[in-house]
Each structure stands twice: as C-alpha cells, then as structure tokens.
Amino acid sequence: MMLSFEQGVSARVPDALMADMYRDRKRVFIDLLGWDLPALDGKYEIDQFDGPDTLYLIVGLADGTHLGSMRLLPTHRPTIIGDFFDHLCDAGAPSSQAVWELSRLCLSPRIRAAERRGVRNRLLTSAVQFALQNGISAFCCVTHAWYMPEVMAYGWQCTVLGLPQMDPGGMVGALEIAINEDTPRLMAQAGTWDETPAQTSFDPSLDRGEVQ
C-alpha cells in the first residue's frame, strides 16, 4: 500500500491510479449515493473543482488500484463550500490560504470493512501532517448532518459554521476543523492517527508546483 500526493488533472484520461480514483468516485457518489453529478465518458466522476492545481491524497497499490482518496482545495480559490454552500455558514464560507477544503473522501467499495478503517485513518493522518507542514490552520467541509458526529469522533476539534439545512440529497451542514500541534494527540486518543510508515510518490510541500 502506498500513499500518493497527486496534483491536477493531467489528461482527459489520467494515469492508472487517478483513473481508478475517478471510477471509484463514480461508483460511490453517483451509483451508490445517487448524487446528481456528471460522469465523464459514463465512467469517471470529475467536476469543475478537479483542475490543474487540485491536490489529492490517494492510498493505492503499485499496480494503480485505488483504495481511498480525498481532495484538498485552498479556500481562497473556488471551492464547493464557497460556490454552493455559503448559505450554510453564518459568517460566510472560509476564504483563506490557511484554510483548505476537504471533499470527495472516497473509500473503494471493493475493499472490506477492516481495510476501509485503515485506509481512512491513513488519509486523515496524511491530511493533518500536510497541514502541519505547510501552515494550514484549519480544514472545512460540507457533509450530511448524520455524518457530523462521526467526523467529530475522529479526534478533530470541530466548529459547526451554521445550522444544517435541507438539501436535495438530505440535511447537510458545514464544519471547520482546527489543526494544531495538539491534533495528533487527540486523533491518537480517538484511534484515528496512523503512524505507519507509508511509501509516498510526492513531497507534499506548498513550495512545489502551483499549490499555494
């Protein structure tokens, strides 16, 4: 199992790992959850936020098999929360280089429950490590109201940005997640911190490429 930091959509049909990620996103968000999203070529879930500067955390195998992933977007650029769910935030959606949006957390439907927990924890830990290394003070996300208690149980210090509201897909709300030096300890107490050494294909530094 390897952890990959990938940046941007390099081609209409991306490399094997990213292509499998987009296929799994289609299986999870369109086929299983029934979200009203476009499917490129009928098999990839790719939206307007999947651009050349988008950063992805991907857990996969050396043969290009996707196990789990999430998308990270700085909120001073277009985001889901800013473009579509600003109304969920009493003080307006976050817009800062120090606050990034987490979206499209996707665990492959092909892996078993025991594996899913490990992959999820690897993604959560890597996102926090990335934030601590790069001066990111908070994450934000939009999620279904029923899932909010689980997000809070990750050991994250969460603030609800406004009252959840009804959406065509159900009740949804917006959260801001503080990231600081105490976060790893809190996640370890919650059982979500994963210190397992992982092979990575990219040095996750904001000094690389166009990610700022």
XYZ file of C-alpha atoms in Angstrom:
212
model
C 0.000 0.000 0.000
C 1.371 3.424 -0.900
C 0.326 6.982 -0.200
C 0.398 9.233 -3.247
C 0.140 13.023 -3.389
C -1.128 13.921 -6.845
C -1.665 17.379 -8.284
C -4.001 18.281 -11.110
C -5.828 16.524 -13.902
C -3.049 15.838 -16.380
C -5.160 14.449 -19.234
C -8.706 13.592 -20.295
C -7.968 10.036 -19.201
C -5.495 10.352 -16.280
C -2.836 7.848 -15.198
C -3.886 4.474 -13.829
C -4.161 5.431 -10.148
C -6.092 8.655 -10.739
C -8.300 6.993 -13.356
C -9.216 4.294 -10.831
C -9.906 7.003 -8.242
C -12.330 8.758 -10.597
C -14.007 5.423 -11.396
C -14.477 4.695 -7.689
C -15.820 8.211 -7.135
C -18.430 7.467 -9.813
C -19.300 4.131 -8.157
C -19.638 5.708 -4.699
C -21.143 9.152 -5.264
C -23.277 8.526 -8.360
C -24.089 4.795 -8.369
C -24.359 4.141 -4.605
C -25.326 7.511 -3.118
C -27.321 8.771 -6.100
C -25.779 12.243 -6.226
C -26.740 14.302 -9.272
C -23.240 14.624 -10.727
C -21.889 14.364 -14.279
C -19.955 11.251 -15.294
C -17.229 11.851 -17.877
C -17.429 9.190 -20.600
C -20.022 7.477 -18.398
C -17.373 6.140 -16.008
C -15.419 8.963 -14.306
C -16.775 11.377 -11.659
C -14.873 14.584 -12.427
C -16.252 18.041 -11.677
C -15.219 21.671 -12.085
C -13.057 21.536 -8.949
C -10.819 18.854 -10.415
C -8.369 21.230 -12.067
C -4.646 21.561 -12.722
C -3.930 22.922 -9.222
C -6.119 20.468 -7.283
C -4.291 18.351 -4.712
C -5.297 14.752 -3.986
C -4.283 12.317 -1.271
C -4.573 8.790 -2.656
C -3.943 5.445 -0.987
C -3.412 2.744 -3.561
C -1.390 -0.205 -4.765
C 1.625 -0.217 -7.033
C -0.466 -1.603 -9.896
C -2.663 1.528 -9.916
C -5.538 0.127 -7.826
C -7.292 2.885 -5.852
C -8.140 2.099 -2.217
C -9.128 5.523 -0.925
C -8.660 9.224 -1.556
C -9.643 12.766 -0.705
C -9.411 16.142 -2.438
C -7.855 19.282 -0.910
C -8.601 22.804 -2.125
C -7.387 26.119 -0.654
C -10.424 28.237 0.151
C -9.054 31.457 -1.370
C -9.820 29.728 -4.698
C -13.137 28.232 -5.884
C -14.479 25.536 -3.553
C -17.657 23.561 -3.060
C -18.383 25.291 0.259
C -17.798 28.752 -1.199
C -19.543 28.301 -4.542
C -22.533 26.175 -3.493
C -22.891 26.113 0.290
C -22.035 29.602 1.508
C -25.573 29.736 2.936
C -24.582 27.056 5.467
C -22.021 29.413 7.033
C -23.368 32.139 9.312
C -20.265 34.299 8.796
C -19.741 33.326 5.156
C -17.693 30.464 3.767
C -13.993 30.358 4.729
C -11.704 32.133 2.262
C -8.062 31.967 3.262
C -4.761 30.431 2.185
C -4.589 28.975 5.708
C -7.945 27.158 5.460
C -8.378 24.289 2.999
C -11.496 22.389 1.985
C -11.651 18.603 2.270
C -14.019 16.956 -0.194
C -14.674 13.713 -2.073
C -13.480 11.425 0.720
C -13.877 8.164 -1.166
C -13.150 4.645 0.058
C -13.215 1.997 -2.634
C -16.362 -0.150 -2.443
C -14.140 -3.105 -3.387
C -12.296 -3.242 -0.044
C -13.548 -4.865 3.148
C -14.673 -3.038 6.281
C -11.457 -3.758 8.209
C -9.368 -2.374 5.338
C -11.614 0.682 4.973
C -10.833 1.851 8.511
C -7.094 1.583 7.908
C -7.273 3.428 4.594
C -9.460 6.154 6.123
C -7.037 6.659 9.016
C -4.075 6.849 6.621
C -5.863 9.601 4.679
C -6.894 11.564 7.785
C -3.397 11.369 9.268
C -1.743 12.398 6.000
C -4.069 15.382 5.617
C -3.182 16.598 9.117
C 0.546 16.035 8.534
C 0.288 18.026 5.317
C -1.467 20.856 7.153
C 1.091 20.971 9.970
C 3.971 21.013 7.494
C 2.502 23.822 5.404
C 0.996 26.391 7.773
C -2.626 25.311 7.287
C -4.575 26.165 10.428
C -7.930 24.575 9.569
C -9.863 22.369 7.193
C -13.507 22.854 6.293
C -16.045 20.539 4.734
C -19.698 20.101 3.862
C -21.231 16.817 4.957
C -24.557 15.174 5.681
C -25.866 16.031 9.144
C -25.981 12.361 10.131
C -22.232 12.077 9.421
C -21.192 15.096 11.526
C -20.880 13.128 14.817
C -18.526 10.668 13.110
C -16.327 13.488 11.810
C -16.173 14.942 15.321
C -15.269 11.484 16.677
C -12.082 11.459 14.585
C -10.456 13.470 17.380
C -10.777 16.717 15.451
C -11.698 19.999 17.138
C -14.745 20.944 15.063
C -16.847 24.089 14.865
C -20.261 23.994 13.203
C -20.336 27.016 10.870
C -24.130 27.305 10.869
C -27.316 25.336 11.354
C -27.623 22.348 8.990
C -30.153 22.890 6.224
C -32.153 20.705 3.880
C -30.545 19.942 0.516
C -31.977 17.776 -2.303
C -29.757 14.961 -1.005
C -30.803 15.398 2.635
C -29.842 17.548 5.616
C -26.315 18.951 5.256
C -24.046 21.151 7.341
C -20.646 22.832 7.221
C -17.777 22.236 9.640
C -14.441 23.918 10.304
C -11.733 21.675 11.756
C -8.906 23.309 13.720
C -5.449 21.868 13.017
C -2.680 22.478 15.538
C 0.142 20.690 17.356
C -2.399 19.025 19.665
C -4.309 17.392 16.808
C -2.119 14.245 16.507
C -2.527 13.516 20.229
C -6.299 13.940 20.077
C -6.511 11.722 16.997
C -4.347 9.073 18.684
C -6.746 9.076 21.636
C -9.649 8.646 19.195
C -7.866 5.803 17.384
C -7.605 7.587 14.030
C -3.916 8.582 13.999
C -1.800 6.272 11.810
C 1.979 6.481 12.247
C 2.621 3.527 9.920
C 5.421 4.465 7.509
C 3.961 4.773 4.027
C 5.671 4.939 0.661
C 4.844 8.258 -0.947
C 5.286 9.333 -4.557
C 5.313 13.092 -3.911
C 6.851 15.508 -1.432
C 3.774 17.366 -0.076
C 5.229 20.856 0.161
C 3.498 24.076 -0.796
C 6.834 25.220 -2.208
C 6.411 22.734 -5.066
C 4.422 23.373 -8.223
C 1.487 25.767 -8.235
C -0.107 24.797 -4.931
C -0.122 27.849 -2.663
